PDB file of C-alpha atoms in Angstrom:
ATOM      1  CA  UNK A 241     -22.371  -2.246 -24.148  1.00 78.00           C
ATOM      2  CA  UNK A 242     -21.489  -2.175 -20.456  1.00 89.00           C
ATOM      3  CA  UNK A 243     -19.192   0.777 -19.671  1.00 97.00           C
ATOM      4  CA  UNK A 244     -15.621   0.051 -18.566  1.00 98.00           C
ATOM      5  CA  UNK A 245     -12.717   2.025 -17.102  1.00 98.00           C
ATOM      6  CA  UNK A 246     -10.728   3.057 -20.154  1.00 97.00           C
ATOM      7  CA  UNK A 247      -7.254   1.525 -20.525  1.00 97.00           C
ATOM      8  CA  UNK A 248      -7.783  -0.851 -17.584  1.00 98.00           C
ATOM      9  CA  UNK A 249      -7.478  -4.625 -18.023  1.00 98.00           C
ATOM     10  CA  UNK A 250     -10.379  -6.756 -16.779  1.00 98.00           C
ATOM     11  CA  UNK A 251      -9.958 -10.121 -15.083  1.00 98.00           C
ATOM     12  CA  UNK A 252     -11.901 -12.584 -12.979  1.00 98.00           C
ATOM     13  CA  UNK A 253      -9.915 -13.608  -9.908  1.00 98.00           C
ATOM     14  CA  UNK A 254     -10.838 -16.480  -7.554  1.00 98.00           C
ATOM     15  CA  UNK A 255     -10.768 -15.278  -3.933  1.00 98.00           C
ATOM     16  CA  UNK A 256     -12.647 -17.994  -2.004  1.00 98.00           C
ATOM     17  CA  UNK A 257     -14.271 -21.351  -2.627  1.00 96.00           C
ATOM     18  CA  UNK A 258     -16.715 -20.808  -5.457  1.00 95.00           C
ATOM     19  CA  UNK A 259     -16.287 -17.016  -5.460  1.00 98.00           C
ATOM     20  CA  UNK A 260     -14.460 -14.983  -8.100  1.00 98.00           C
ATOM     21  CA  UNK A 261     -14.400 -11.204  -8.325  1.00 99.00           C
ATOM     22  CA  UNK A 262     -14.596  -9.096 -11.447  1.00 98.00           C
ATOM     23  CA  UNK A 263     -11.693  -6.637 -11.284  1.00 98.00           C
ATOM     24  CA  UNK A 264     -10.264  -3.830 -13.404  1.00 98.00           C
ATOM     25  CA  UNK A 265      -6.514  -3.219 -13.070  1.00 98.00           C
ATOM     26  CA  UNK A 266      -4.479  -0.356 -14.464  1.00 98.00           C
ATOM     27  CA  UNK A 267      -1.308   1.647 -13.956  1.00 98.00           C
ATOM     28  CA  UNK A 268       2.109   0.816 -12.542  1.00 97.00           C
ATOM     29  CA  UNK A 269       3.529   1.530  -9.103  1.00 98.00           C
ATOM     30  CA  UNK A 270       2.602   0.962  -5.467  1.00 98.00           C
ATOM     31  CA  UNK A 271      -0.802  -0.737  -5.243  1.00 98.00           C
ATOM     32  CA  UNK A 272      -4.065   0.775  -4.104  1.00 99.00           C
ATOM     33  CA  UNK A 273      -7.388  -1.076  -4.069  1.00 99.00           C
ATOM     34  CA  UNK A 274     -10.597   0.959  -4.513  1.00 99.00           C
ATOM     35  CA  UNK A 275     -13.893  -0.498  -3.239  1.00 99.00           C
ATOM     36  CA  UNK A 276     -17.226   0.800  -4.498  1.00 98.00           C
ATOM     37  CA  UNK A 277     -20.389   1.654  -2.609  1.00 98.00           C
ATOM     38  CA  UNK A 278     -24.162   1.244  -2.960  1.00 98.00           C
ATOM     39  CA  UNK A 279     -25.945   1.230  -5.361  1.00 98.00           C
ATOM     40  CA  UNK A 280     -22.911   1.172  -7.612  1.00 98.00           C
ATOM     41  CA  UNK A 281     -20.117  -0.962  -9.054  1.00 98.00           C
ATOM     42  CA  UNK A 282     -16.386  -0.483  -9.561  1.00 98.00           C
ATOM     43  CA  UNK A 283     -17.284   2.063 -12.267  1.00 98.00           C
ATOM     44  CA  UNK A 284     -17.810   4.733  -9.598  1.00 98.00           C
ATOM     45  CA  UNK A 285     -13.996   5.002  -9.413  1.00 99.00           C
ATOM     46  CA  UNK A 286     -13.506   5.570 -13.158  1.00 98.00           C
ATOM     47  CA  UNK A 287     -12.190   9.150 -12.828  1.00 98.00           C
ATOM     48  CA  UNK A 288     -10.147   8.658  -9.658  1.00 98.00           C
ATOM     49  CA  UNK A 289      -8.685   5.385 -10.946  1.00 98.00           C
ATOM     50  CA  UNK A 290      -7.520   6.988 -14.190  1.00 98.00           C
ATOM     51  CA  UNK A 291      -5.852   9.773 -12.197  1.00 98.00           C
ATOM     52  CA  UNK A 292      -4.087   7.471  -9.725  1.00 98.00           C
ATOM     53  CA  UNK A 293      -2.964   5.063 -12.470  1.00 98.00           C
ATOM     54  CA  UNK A 294      -0.356   7.617 -13.536  1.00 98.00           C
ATOM     55  CA  UNK A 295       1.867   6.408 -10.697  1.00 96.00           C
ATOM     56  CA  UNK A 296       0.101   3.565  -8.901  1.00 98.00           C
ATOM     57  CA  UNK A 297      -1.200   0.118  -9.676  1.00 98.00           C
ATOM     58  CA  UNK A 298      -4.939   0.662  -9.252  1.00 99.00           C
ATOM     59  CA  UNK A 299      -7.217  -2.305  -8.524  1.00 99.00           C
ATOM     60  CA  UNK A 300     -10.979  -1.799  -8.792  1.00 99.00           C
ATOM     61  CA  UNK A 301     -13.075  -4.892  -8.023  1.00 99.00           C
ATOM     62  CA  UNK A 302     -16.792  -5.419  -7.873  1.00 99.00           C
ATOM     63  CA  UNK A 303     -17.466  -6.592  -4.339  1.00 99.00           C
ATOM     64  CA  UNK A 304     -18.817 -10.067  -3.663  1.00 98.00           C
ATOM     65  CA  UNK A 305     -22.527  -9.903  -4.432  1.00 98.00           C
ATOM     66  CA  UNK A 306     -22.277  -6.842  -6.700  1.00 98.00           C
ATOM     67  CA  UNK A 307     -21.690  -6.021 -10.347  1.00 98.00           C
ATOM     68  CA  UNK A 308     -20.129  -8.830 -12.374  1.00 98.00           C
ATOM     69  CA  UNK A 309     -18.621 -10.591  -9.357  1.00 98.00           C
ATOM     70  CA  UNK A 310     -20.029 -13.853  -8.036  1.00 98.00           C
ATOM     71  CA  UNK A 311     -23.097 -13.719  -5.821  1.00 98.00           C
ATOM     72  CA  UNK A 312     -23.159 -16.770  -3.551  1.00 98.00           C
ATOM     73  CA  UNK A 313     -26.431 -17.585  -1.839  1.00 98.00           C
ATOM     74  CA  UNK A 314     -26.658 -16.419   1.767  1.00 98.00           C
ATOM     75  CA  UNK A 315     -25.846 -19.688   3.544  1.00 97.00           C
ATOM     76  CA  UNK A 316     -25.498 -17.997   6.936  1.00 96.00           C
ATOM     77  CA  UNK A 317     -24.589 -14.644   8.460  1.00 97.00           C
ATOM     78  CA  UNK A 318     -20.939 -15.048   7.486  1.00 98.00           C
ATOM     79  CA  UNK A 319     -21.559 -15.214   3.725  1.00 98.00           C
ATOM     80  CA  UNK A 320     -21.775 -11.428   3.410  1.00 98.00           C
ATOM     81  CA  UNK A 321     -20.126 -10.367   6.633  1.00 98.00           C
ATOM     82  CA  UNK A 322     -17.611  -7.583   6.164  1.00 98.00           C
ATOM     83  CA  UNK A 323     -15.039 -10.002   7.596  1.00 98.00           C
ATOM     84  CA  UNK A 324     -15.664 -12.394   4.709  1.00 98.00           C
ATOM     85  CA  UNK A 325     -15.803  -9.612   2.138  1.00 99.00           C
ATOM     86  CA  UNK A 326     -12.619  -8.074   3.535  1.00 98.00           C
ATOM     87  CA  UNK A 327     -10.859 -11.420   3.301  1.00 98.00           C
ATOM     88  CA  UNK A 328     -11.914 -11.507  -0.376  1.00 99.00           C
ATOM     89  CA  UNK A 329     -10.028  -8.264  -0.963  1.00 99.00           C
ATOM     90  CA  UNK A 330      -6.845  -9.417   0.773  1.00 98.00           C
ATOM     91  CA  UNK A 331      -6.975 -12.644  -1.265  1.00 98.00           C
ATOM     92  CA  UNK A 332      -7.536 -10.617  -4.450  1.00 99.00           C
ATOM     93  CA  UNK A 333      -4.514  -8.411  -3.825  1.00 98.00           C
ATOM     94  CA  UNK A 334      -2.338 -11.426  -3.068  1.00 98.00           C
ATOM     95  CA  UNK A 335      -3.503 -13.181  -6.222  1.00 98.00           C
ATOM     96  CA  UNK A 336      -2.377 -10.111  -8.145  1.00 98.00           C
ATOM     97  CA  UNK A 337       1.022 -10.209  -6.429  1.00 98.00           C
ATOM     98  CA  UNK A 338       0.553  -7.664  -3.632  1.00 98.00           C
ATOM     99  CA  UNK A 339       1.113  -8.744  -0.027  1.00 98.00           C
ATOM    100  CA  UNK A 340       0.765  -5.131   1.165  1.00 98.00           C
ATOM    101  CA  UNK A 341      -1.418  -2.426  -0.356  1.00 98.00           C
ATOM    102  CA  UNK A 342      -3.354   0.747   0.338  1.00 99.00           C
ATOM    103  CA  UNK A 343      -7.126   0.449   0.544  1.00 99.00           C
ATOM    104  CA  UNK A 344      -9.895   2.988  -0.042  1.00 99.00           C
ATOM    105  CA  UNK A 345     -13.625   2.396   0.129  1.00 98.00           C
ATOM    106  CA  UNK A 346     -16.820   4.349  -0.384  1.00 98.00           C
ATOM    107  CA  UNK A 347     -20.094   3.581   1.420  1.00 98.00           C
ATOM    108  CA  UNK A 348     -20.443  -0.241   1.606  1.00 98.00           C
ATOM    109  CA  UNK A 349     -16.930  -0.606   0.250  1.00 98.00           C
ATOM    110  CA  UNK A 350     -15.666   1.565   3.091  1.00 98.00           C
ATOM    111  CA  UNK A 351     -17.218  -0.810   5.634  1.00 98.00           C
ATOM    112  CA  UNK A 352     -15.442  -3.695   3.915  1.00 98.00           C
ATOM    113  CA  UNK A 353     -12.199  -1.704   3.917  1.00 99.00           C
ATOM    114  CA  UNK A 354     -12.464  -0.859   7.622  1.00 98.00           C
ATOM    115  CA  UNK A 355     -13.013  -4.495   8.536  1.00 98.00           C
ATOM    116  CA  UNK A 356     -10.164  -5.639   6.281  1.00 98.00           C
ATOM    117  CA  UNK A 357      -7.847  -3.124   7.955  1.00 98.00           C
ATOM    118  CA  UNK A 358      -8.857  -4.256  11.446  1.00 98.00           C
ATOM    119  CA  UNK A 359      -8.487  -7.938  10.585  1.00 98.00           C
ATOM    120  CA  UNK A 360      -5.385  -7.692   8.356  1.00 98.00           C
ATOM    121  CA  UNK A 361      -3.196  -4.812   9.569  1.00 98.00           C
ATOM    122  CA  UNK A 362      -0.132  -6.585   8.210  1.00 98.00           C
ATOM    123  CA  UNK A 363      -1.543  -6.226   4.682  1.00 98.00           C
ATOM    124  CA  UNK A 364      -3.128  -2.757   4.683  1.00 98.00           C
ATOM    125  CA  UNK A 365      -0.604   0.096   4.597  1.00 98.00           C
ATOM    126  CA  UNK A 366      -3.062   3.013   4.376  1.00 98.00           C
ATOM    127  CA  UNK A 367      -6.842   3.292   4.704  1.00 99.00           C
ATOM    128  CA  UNK A 368      -9.318   5.804   3.273  1.00 99.00           C
ATOM    129  CA  UNK A 369     -13.041   5.864   4.062  1.00 98.00           C
ATOM    130  CA  UNK A 370     -15.528   7.914   2.061  1.00 98.00           C
ATOM    131  CA  UNK A 371     -18.760   9.017   3.731  1.00 97.00           C
ATOM    132  CA  UNK A 372     -19.479   6.351   6.333  1.00 96.00           C
ATOM    133  CA  UNK A 373     -19.003   5.695  10.020  1.00 96.00           C
ATOM    134  CA  UNK A 374     -17.827   2.312  11.260  1.00 97.00           C
ATOM    135  CA  UNK A 375     -20.803  -0.038  11.469  1.00 97.00           C
ATOM    136  CA  UNK A 376     -21.209   0.030  15.249  1.00 97.00           C
ATOM    137  CA  UNK A 377     -21.201   3.831  15.333  1.00 96.00           C
ATOM    138  CA  UNK A 378     -23.541   4.040  12.347  1.00 95.00           C
ATOM    139  CA  UNK A 379     -26.267   2.239  14.244  1.00 96.00           C
ATOM    140  CA  UNK A 380     -25.601   4.181  17.447  1.00 94.00           C
ATOM    141  CA  UNK A 381     -26.230   7.568  15.809  1.00 93.00           C
ATOM    142  CA  UNK A 382     -29.497   6.512  14.152  1.00 91.00           C
ATOM    143  CA  UNK A 383     -32.366   7.471  16.455  1.00 88.00           C
ATOM    144  CA  UNK A 384     -35.767   9.160  16.431  1.00 90.00           C
ATOM    145  CA  UNK A 385     -37.268  10.644  13.314  1.00 90.00           C
ATOM    146  CA  UNK A 386     -33.823  11.504  11.926  1.00 86.00           C
ATOM    147  CA  UNK A 387     -33.308   7.779  11.381  1.00 88.00           C
ATOM    148  CA  UNK A 388     -35.821   7.982   8.513  1.00 92.00           C
ATOM    149  CA  UNK A 389     -32.928   8.994   6.250  1.00 91.00           C
ATOM    150  CA  UNK A 390     -31.628   5.449   6.714  1.00 94.00           C
ATOM    151  CA  UNK A 391     -34.896   3.621   6.093  1.00 97.00           C
ATOM    152  CA  UNK A 392     -33.169   1.221   3.706  1.00 98.00           C
ATOM    153  CA  UNK A 393     -30.882   0.046   6.527  1.00 98.00           C
ATOM    154  CA  UNK A 394     -33.883  -1.099   8.538  1.00 97.00           C
ATOM    155  CA  UNK A 395     -35.722  -2.573   5.566  1.00 98.00           C
ATOM    156  CA  UNK A 396     -32.786  -4.727   4.507  1.00 98.00           C
ATOM    157  CA  UNK A 397     -32.063  -5.761   8.110  1.00 98.00           C
ATOM    158  CA  UNK A 398     -35.242  -7.854   8.131  1.00 98.00           C
ATOM    159  CA  UNK A 399     -35.128 -11.672   7.918  1.00 96.00           C
ATOM    160  CA  UNK A 400     -34.832 -13.218   4.434  1.00 97.00           C
ATOM    161  CA  UNK A 401     -37.906 -13.038   2.259  1.00 97.00           C
ATOM    162  CA  UNK A 402     -39.847  -9.810   2.620  1.00 97.00           C
ATOM    163  CA  UNK A 403     -37.173  -7.196   1.789  1.00 98.00           C
ATOM    164  CA  UNK A 404     -35.988  -9.155  -1.238  1.00 98.00           C
ATOM    165  CA  UNK A 405     -39.532  -9.445  -2.608  1.00 98.00           C
ATOM    166  CA  UNK A 406     -40.374  -5.802  -1.960  1.00 98.00           C
ATOM    167  CA  UNK A 407     -37.201  -4.479  -3.605  1.00 98.00           C
ATOM    168  CA  UNK A 408     -37.289  -6.882  -6.560  1.00 98.00           C
ATOM    169  CA  UNK A 409     -40.871  -5.802  -7.316  1.00 98.00           C
ATOM    170  CA  UNK A 410     -39.604  -2.307  -8.194  1.00 98.00           C
ATOM    171  CA  UNK A 411     -35.836  -2.496  -8.179  1.00 98.00           C
ATOM    172  CA  UNK A 412     -35.111   0.370 -10.580  1.00 98.00           C
ATOM    173  CA  UNK A 413     -37.281   2.735  -8.537  1.00 98.00           C
ATOM    174  CA  UNK A 414     -35.693   1.580  -5.275  1.00 98.00           C
ATOM    175  CA  UNK A 415     -32.045   1.799  -6.328  1.00 98.00           C
ATOM    176  CA  UNK A 416     -32.647   4.835  -8.515  1.00 98.00           C
ATOM    177  CA  UNK A 417     -34.079   6.680  -5.513  1.00 98.00           C
ATOM    178  CA  UNK A 418     -30.634   6.714  -3.859  1.00 98.00           C
ATOM    179  CA  UNK A 419     -28.874   7.747  -7.049  1.00 98.00           C
ATOM    180  CA  UNK A 420     -31.270  10.706  -7.177  1.00 98.00           C
ATOM    181  CA  UNK A 421     -31.331  11.912  -3.576  1.00 96.00           C
ATOM    182  CA  UNK A 422     -27.670  11.374  -2.648  1.00 96.00           C
ATOM    183  CA  UNK A 423     -26.159  13.334  -5.538  1.00 96.00           C
ATOM    184  CA  UNK A 424     -25.697  17.114  -5.653  1.00 95.00           C
ATOM    185  CA  UNK A 425     -24.680  17.154  -9.322  1.00 96.00           C
ATOM    186  CA  UNK A 426     -26.845  14.760 -11.366  1.00 96.00           C
ATOM    187  CA  UNK A 427     -24.531  15.161 -14.369  1.00 97.00           C
ATOM    188  CA  UNK A 428     -21.818  13.350 -12.379  1.00 98.00           C
ATOM    189  CA  UNK A 429     -23.671  10.083 -13.074  1.00 98.00           C
ATOM    190  CA  UNK A 430     -24.415  10.123 -16.826  1.00 98.00           C
ATOM    191  CA  UNK A 431     -27.154   8.027 -18.357  1.00 97.00           C
ATOM    192  CA  UNK A 432     -24.975   5.095 -19.428  1.00 98.00           C
ATOM    193  CA  UNK A 433     -23.386   4.780 -15.986  1.00 98.00           C
ATOM    194  CA  UNK A 434     -26.747   5.079 -14.241  1.00 98.00           C
ATOM    195  CA  UNK A 435     -28.161   2.373 -16.501  1.00 98.00           C
ATOM    196  CA  UNK A 436     -25.199   0.112 -15.696  1.00 98.00           C
ATOM    197  CA  UNK A 437     -25.715   0.628 -11.959  1.00 98.00           C
ATOM    198  CA  UNK A 438     -29.438  -0.130 -12.146  1.00 98.00           C
ATOM    199  CA  UNK A 439     -28.889  -3.235 -14.290  1.00 98.00           C
ATOM    200  CA  UNK A 440     -26.240  -4.533 -11.894  1.00 98.00           C
ATOM    201  CA  UNK A 441     -28.472  -3.960  -8.859  1.00 98.00           C
ATOM    202  CA  UNK A 442     -31.492  -5.494 -10.604  1.00 98.00           C
ATOM    203  CA  UNK A 443     -29.489  -8.720 -10.937  1.00 97.00           C
ATOM    204  CA  UNK A 444     -28.196  -8.663  -7.368  1.00 98.00           C
ATOM    205  CA  UNK A 445     -31.148  -7.897  -5.089  1.00 98.00           C
ATOM    206  CA  UNK A 446     -30.696 -10.961  -2.873  1.00 98.00           C
ATOM    207  CA  UNK A 447     -26.964 -10.482  -2.354  1.00 98.00           C
ATOM    208  CA  UNK A 448     -27.252  -6.723  -1.764  1.00 98.00           C
ATOM    209  CA  UNK A 449     -29.898  -7.334   0.888  1.00 98.00           C
ATOM    210  CA  UNK A 450     -27.691 -10.024   2.436  1.00 98.00           C
ATOM    211  CA  UNK A 451     -24.803  -7.543   2.609  1.00 98.00           C
ATOM    212  CA  UNK A 452     -26.984  -5.035   4.469  1.00 98.00           C
ATOM    213  CA  UNK A 453     -28.507  -7.719   6.679  1.00 98.00           C
ATOM    214  CA  UNK A 454     -25.025  -8.712   7.837  1.00 98.00           C
ATOM    215  CA  UNK A 455     -24.381  -5.113   8.881  1.00 98.00           C
ATOM    216  CA  UNK A 456     -27.330  -5.285  11.271  1.00 98.00           C
ATOM    217  CA  UNK A 457     -26.032  -8.472  12.892  1.00 98.00           C
ATOM    218  CA  UNK A 458     -22.674 -10.161  12.594  1.00 98.00           C
ATOM    219  CA  UNK A 459     -20.809  -7.003  11.543  1.00 98.00           C
ATOM    220  CA  UNK A 460     -21.947  -5.243  14.721  1.00 98.00           C
ATOM    221  CA  UNK A 461     -20.774  -8.232  16.769  1.00 98.00           C
ATOM    222  CA  UNK A 462     -17.336  -8.027  15.168  1.00 98.00           C
ATOM    223  CA  UNK A 463     -17.083  -4.279  15.847  1.00 98.00           C
ATOM    224  CA  UNK A 464     -18.144  -4.736  19.468  1.00 98.00           C
ATOM    225  CA  UNK A 465     -15.505  -7.421  19.964  1.00 98.00           C
ATOM    226  CA  UNK A 466     -12.814  -5.138  18.536  1.00 98.00           C
ATOM    227  CA  UNK A 467     -13.902  -2.233  20.722  1.00 98.00           C
ATOM    228  CA  UNK A 468     -13.878  -4.421  23.829  1.00 98.00           C
ATOM    229  CA  UNK A 469     -10.400  -5.709  22.929  1.00 98.00           C
ATOM    230  CA  UNK A 470      -9.063  -2.233  22.188  1.00 98.00           C
ATOM    231  CA  UNK A 471      -8.312  -3.166  18.575  1.00 98.00           C
ATOM    232  CA  UNK A 472      -7.781  -0.032  16.503  1.00 98.00           C
ATOM    233  CA  UNK A 473      -6.711   0.884  12.991  1.00 98.00           C
ATOM    234  CA  UNK A 474      -2.908   0.848  13.042  1.00 97.00           C
ATOM    235  CA  UNK A 475      -2.248   2.534   9.695  1.00 98.00           C
ATOM    236  CA  UNK A 476      -2.658   6.159   8.566  1.00 98.00           C
ATOM    237  CA  UNK A 477      -6.371   6.816   7.981  1.00 98.00           C
ATOM    238  CA  UNK A 478      -8.067   9.483   5.873  1.00 98.00           C
ATOM    239  CA  UNK A 479     -11.810  10.076   6.134  1.00 98.00           C
ATOM    240  CA  UNK A 480     -13.777  12.223   3.698  1.00 98.00           C
ATOM    241  CA  UNK A 481     -17.306  12.846   4.897  1.00 96.00           C
ATOM    242  CA  UNK A 482     -20.367  14.988   4.390  1.00 94.00           C
ATOM    243  CA  UNK A 483     -21.573  16.809   7.485  1.00 91.00           C
ATOM    244  CA  UNK A 484     -24.037  14.157   8.577  1.00 81.00           C
ATOM    245  CA  UNK A 485     -23.211  14.981  12.196  1.00 83.00           C
ATOM    246  CA  UNK A 486     -24.957  18.340  12.188  1.00 79.00           C
ATOM    247  CA  UNK A 487     -28.146  16.721  10.910  1.00 74.00           C
ATOM    248  CA  UNK A 488     -28.080  13.663  13.145  1.00 80.00           C
ATOM    249  CA  UNK A 489     -26.405  15.169  16.197  1.00 84.00           C
ATOM    250  CA  UNK A 490     -22.975  13.548  16.450  1.00 89.00           C
ATOM    251  CA  UNK A 491     -19.303  14.470  16.139  1.00 93.00           C
ATOM    252  CA  UNK A 492     -18.044  12.308  13.261  1.00 94.00           C
ATOM    253  CA  UNK A 493     -14.369  13.141  13.781  1.00 95.00           C
ATOM    254  CA  UNK A 494     -14.573  12.191  17.455  1.00 96.00           C
ATOM    255  CA  UNK A 495     -16.200   8.871  16.624  1.00 96.00           C
ATOM    256  CA  UNK A 496     -13.487   8.160  14.073  1.00 97.00           C
ATOM    257  CA  UNK A 497     -10.659   9.099  16.456  1.00 97.00           C
ATOM    258  CA  UNK A 498     -11.760   6.298  18.769  1.00 97.00           C
ATOM    259  CA  UNK A 499     -10.863   3.861  15.983  1.00 98.00           C
ATOM    260  CA  UNK A 500      -7.994   5.624  14.221  1.00 98.00           C
ATOM    261  CA  UNK A 501      -5.159   7.296  16.184  1.00 97.00           C
ATOM    262  CA  UNK A 502      -3.474   8.522  12.972  1.00 98.00           C
ATOM    263  CA  UNK A 503      -6.508  10.258  11.467  1.00 98.00           C
ATOM    264  CA  UNK A 504      -7.153  13.050   9.003  1.00 98.00           C
ATOM    265  CA  UNK A 505     -10.881  13.797   8.908  1.00 97.00           C
ATOM    266  CA  UNK A 506     -12.062  16.210   6.217  1.00 96.00           C
ATOM    267  CA  UNK A 507     -15.535  17.493   5.465  1.00 94.00           C
ATOM    268  CA  UNK A 508     -16.699  17.780   1.867  1.00 95.00           C
ATOM    269  CA  UNK A 509     -19.368  19.959   0.277  1.00 93.00           C
ATOM    270  CA  UNK A 510     -20.229  17.679  -2.649  1.00 95.00           C
ATOM    271  CA  UNK A 511     -22.844  14.938  -2.445  1.00 95.00           C
ATOM    272  CA  UNK A 512     -22.461  11.366  -1.266  1.00 97.00           C
ATOM    273  CA  UNK A 513     -21.079  10.166  -4.601  1.00 98.00           C
ATOM    274  CA  UNK A 514     -17.923  12.209  -4.121  1.00 98.00           C
ATOM    275  CA  UNK A 515     -15.615  10.112  -6.320  1.00 98.00           C
ATOM    276  CA  UNK A 516     -17.859  11.022  -9.244  1.00 98.00           C
ATOM    277  CA  UNK A 517     -18.800  14.553  -8.183  1.00 98.00           C
ATOM    278  CA  UNK A 518     -15.358  15.690  -6.999  1.00 98.00           C
ATOM    279  CA  UNK A 519     -12.825  13.200  -8.390  1.00 98.00           C
ATOM    280  CA  UNK A 520      -9.862  15.597  -8.304  1.00 98.00           C
ATOM    281  CA  UNK A 521     -10.497  16.303  -4.612  1.00 98.00           C
ATOM    282  CA  UNK A 522     -10.769  12.597  -3.815  1.00 98.00           C
ATOM    283  CA  UNK A 523      -7.676  11.680  -5.831  1.00 98.00           C
ATOM    284  CA  UNK A 524      -5.753  14.461  -4.124  1.00 98.00           C
ATOM    285  CA  UNK A 525      -6.766  13.231  -0.685  1.00 98.00           C
ATOM    286  CA  UNK A 526      -5.676   9.691  -1.573  1.00 98.00           C
ATOM    287  CA  UNK A 527      -2.331  10.900  -2.877  1.00 98.00           C
ATOM    288  CA  UNK A 528      -1.825  12.856   0.336  1.00 98.00           C
ATOM    289  CA  UNK A 529      -2.700   9.754   2.378  1.00 98.00           C
ATOM    290  CA  UNK A 530      -0.138   7.672   0.515  1.00 98.00           C
ATOM    291  CA  UNK A 531       2.665  10.060   1.508  1.00 97.00           C
ATOM    292  CA  UNK A 532       2.049   9.517   5.227  1.00 96.00           C
TER     293      UNK A 532
END
C-alpha cells in the first residue's frame, strides 16, 4: 500500500483546466501549505505536517506533474512554469477556503513557493524556502567544474526527447542517486517511503523533466523581469539552507537579501532532505516564521 500522512484526509482538488492536485489536509487553525521537492512527493512533510497540525491547518499537495497529481503534457513552456505551478497552489488554497495562507517549499517546491509569493503577495502571508536559491541566482552561481554537482539541471534543460528517454531507461537508478547522495542520515528515508518516491518518479519522468526544463527557460525570464522591475518578496521570509556557498563560492544570505527585505537566513548541518532528517528543527523554524 502507498504510504500516507497519518490522520490526514486526502482529496483531489481541481486547480486549472484539466488539472487536479492530490492533497492531504490535517489539523485546525491558520493555514500553511507545504510543497515538496525532488525526487519526492508530499510524503516528505509527514513528520513536520503532523507537528504543525496541532495548531494549524496543514495542506500538503503533490505538485502538478508529481506524485498522484495530474501530469498534463508539456504543451509549451508555460505548462510547467513556476508561475503556472504557483497559480495551482493559490487556486488550491482558495478551493479549500483560504484566501490568505503561509507557504513553505523544499527544493522544487520552494521554487514554486517563491514564484507564488512574487506573483500573489496578497495571498501569501509568510514564506519559507528550504535549501534552494531563487532560479535566476541558482544558474548564476553554477560555473566551472563545481557545476558538476548540478548535472541533472543541465540534462533536463535539453529539448524534449533525449533527457526523457535517457532517464526513463533507468529511472530508479537516476532518481535513487539523488536520494542516496543528498541525505546525511539514510534512515530518515525508510524503505517504504523510498519505494513510494521511486514509483512516483517512474510514472512521471516526462512531467518532471518538463518542470526542470521550464527552470532553464521561462522561469529565468520571469525572475529577470521581477529583478528589473524591483519586485521583491513583501512578506516575512525564512530560509533554511546547507552551506552550498562555501563549496560553490557565493554568499547565499546576500543573494537572498536582494529578494527578501524581511529575511531570516539560517544554515543547517543536516542533509538536503531536512524535513525528514531534522523535522523538529524545520517545524520550529516554521512556527517561528508564523509569529513574525
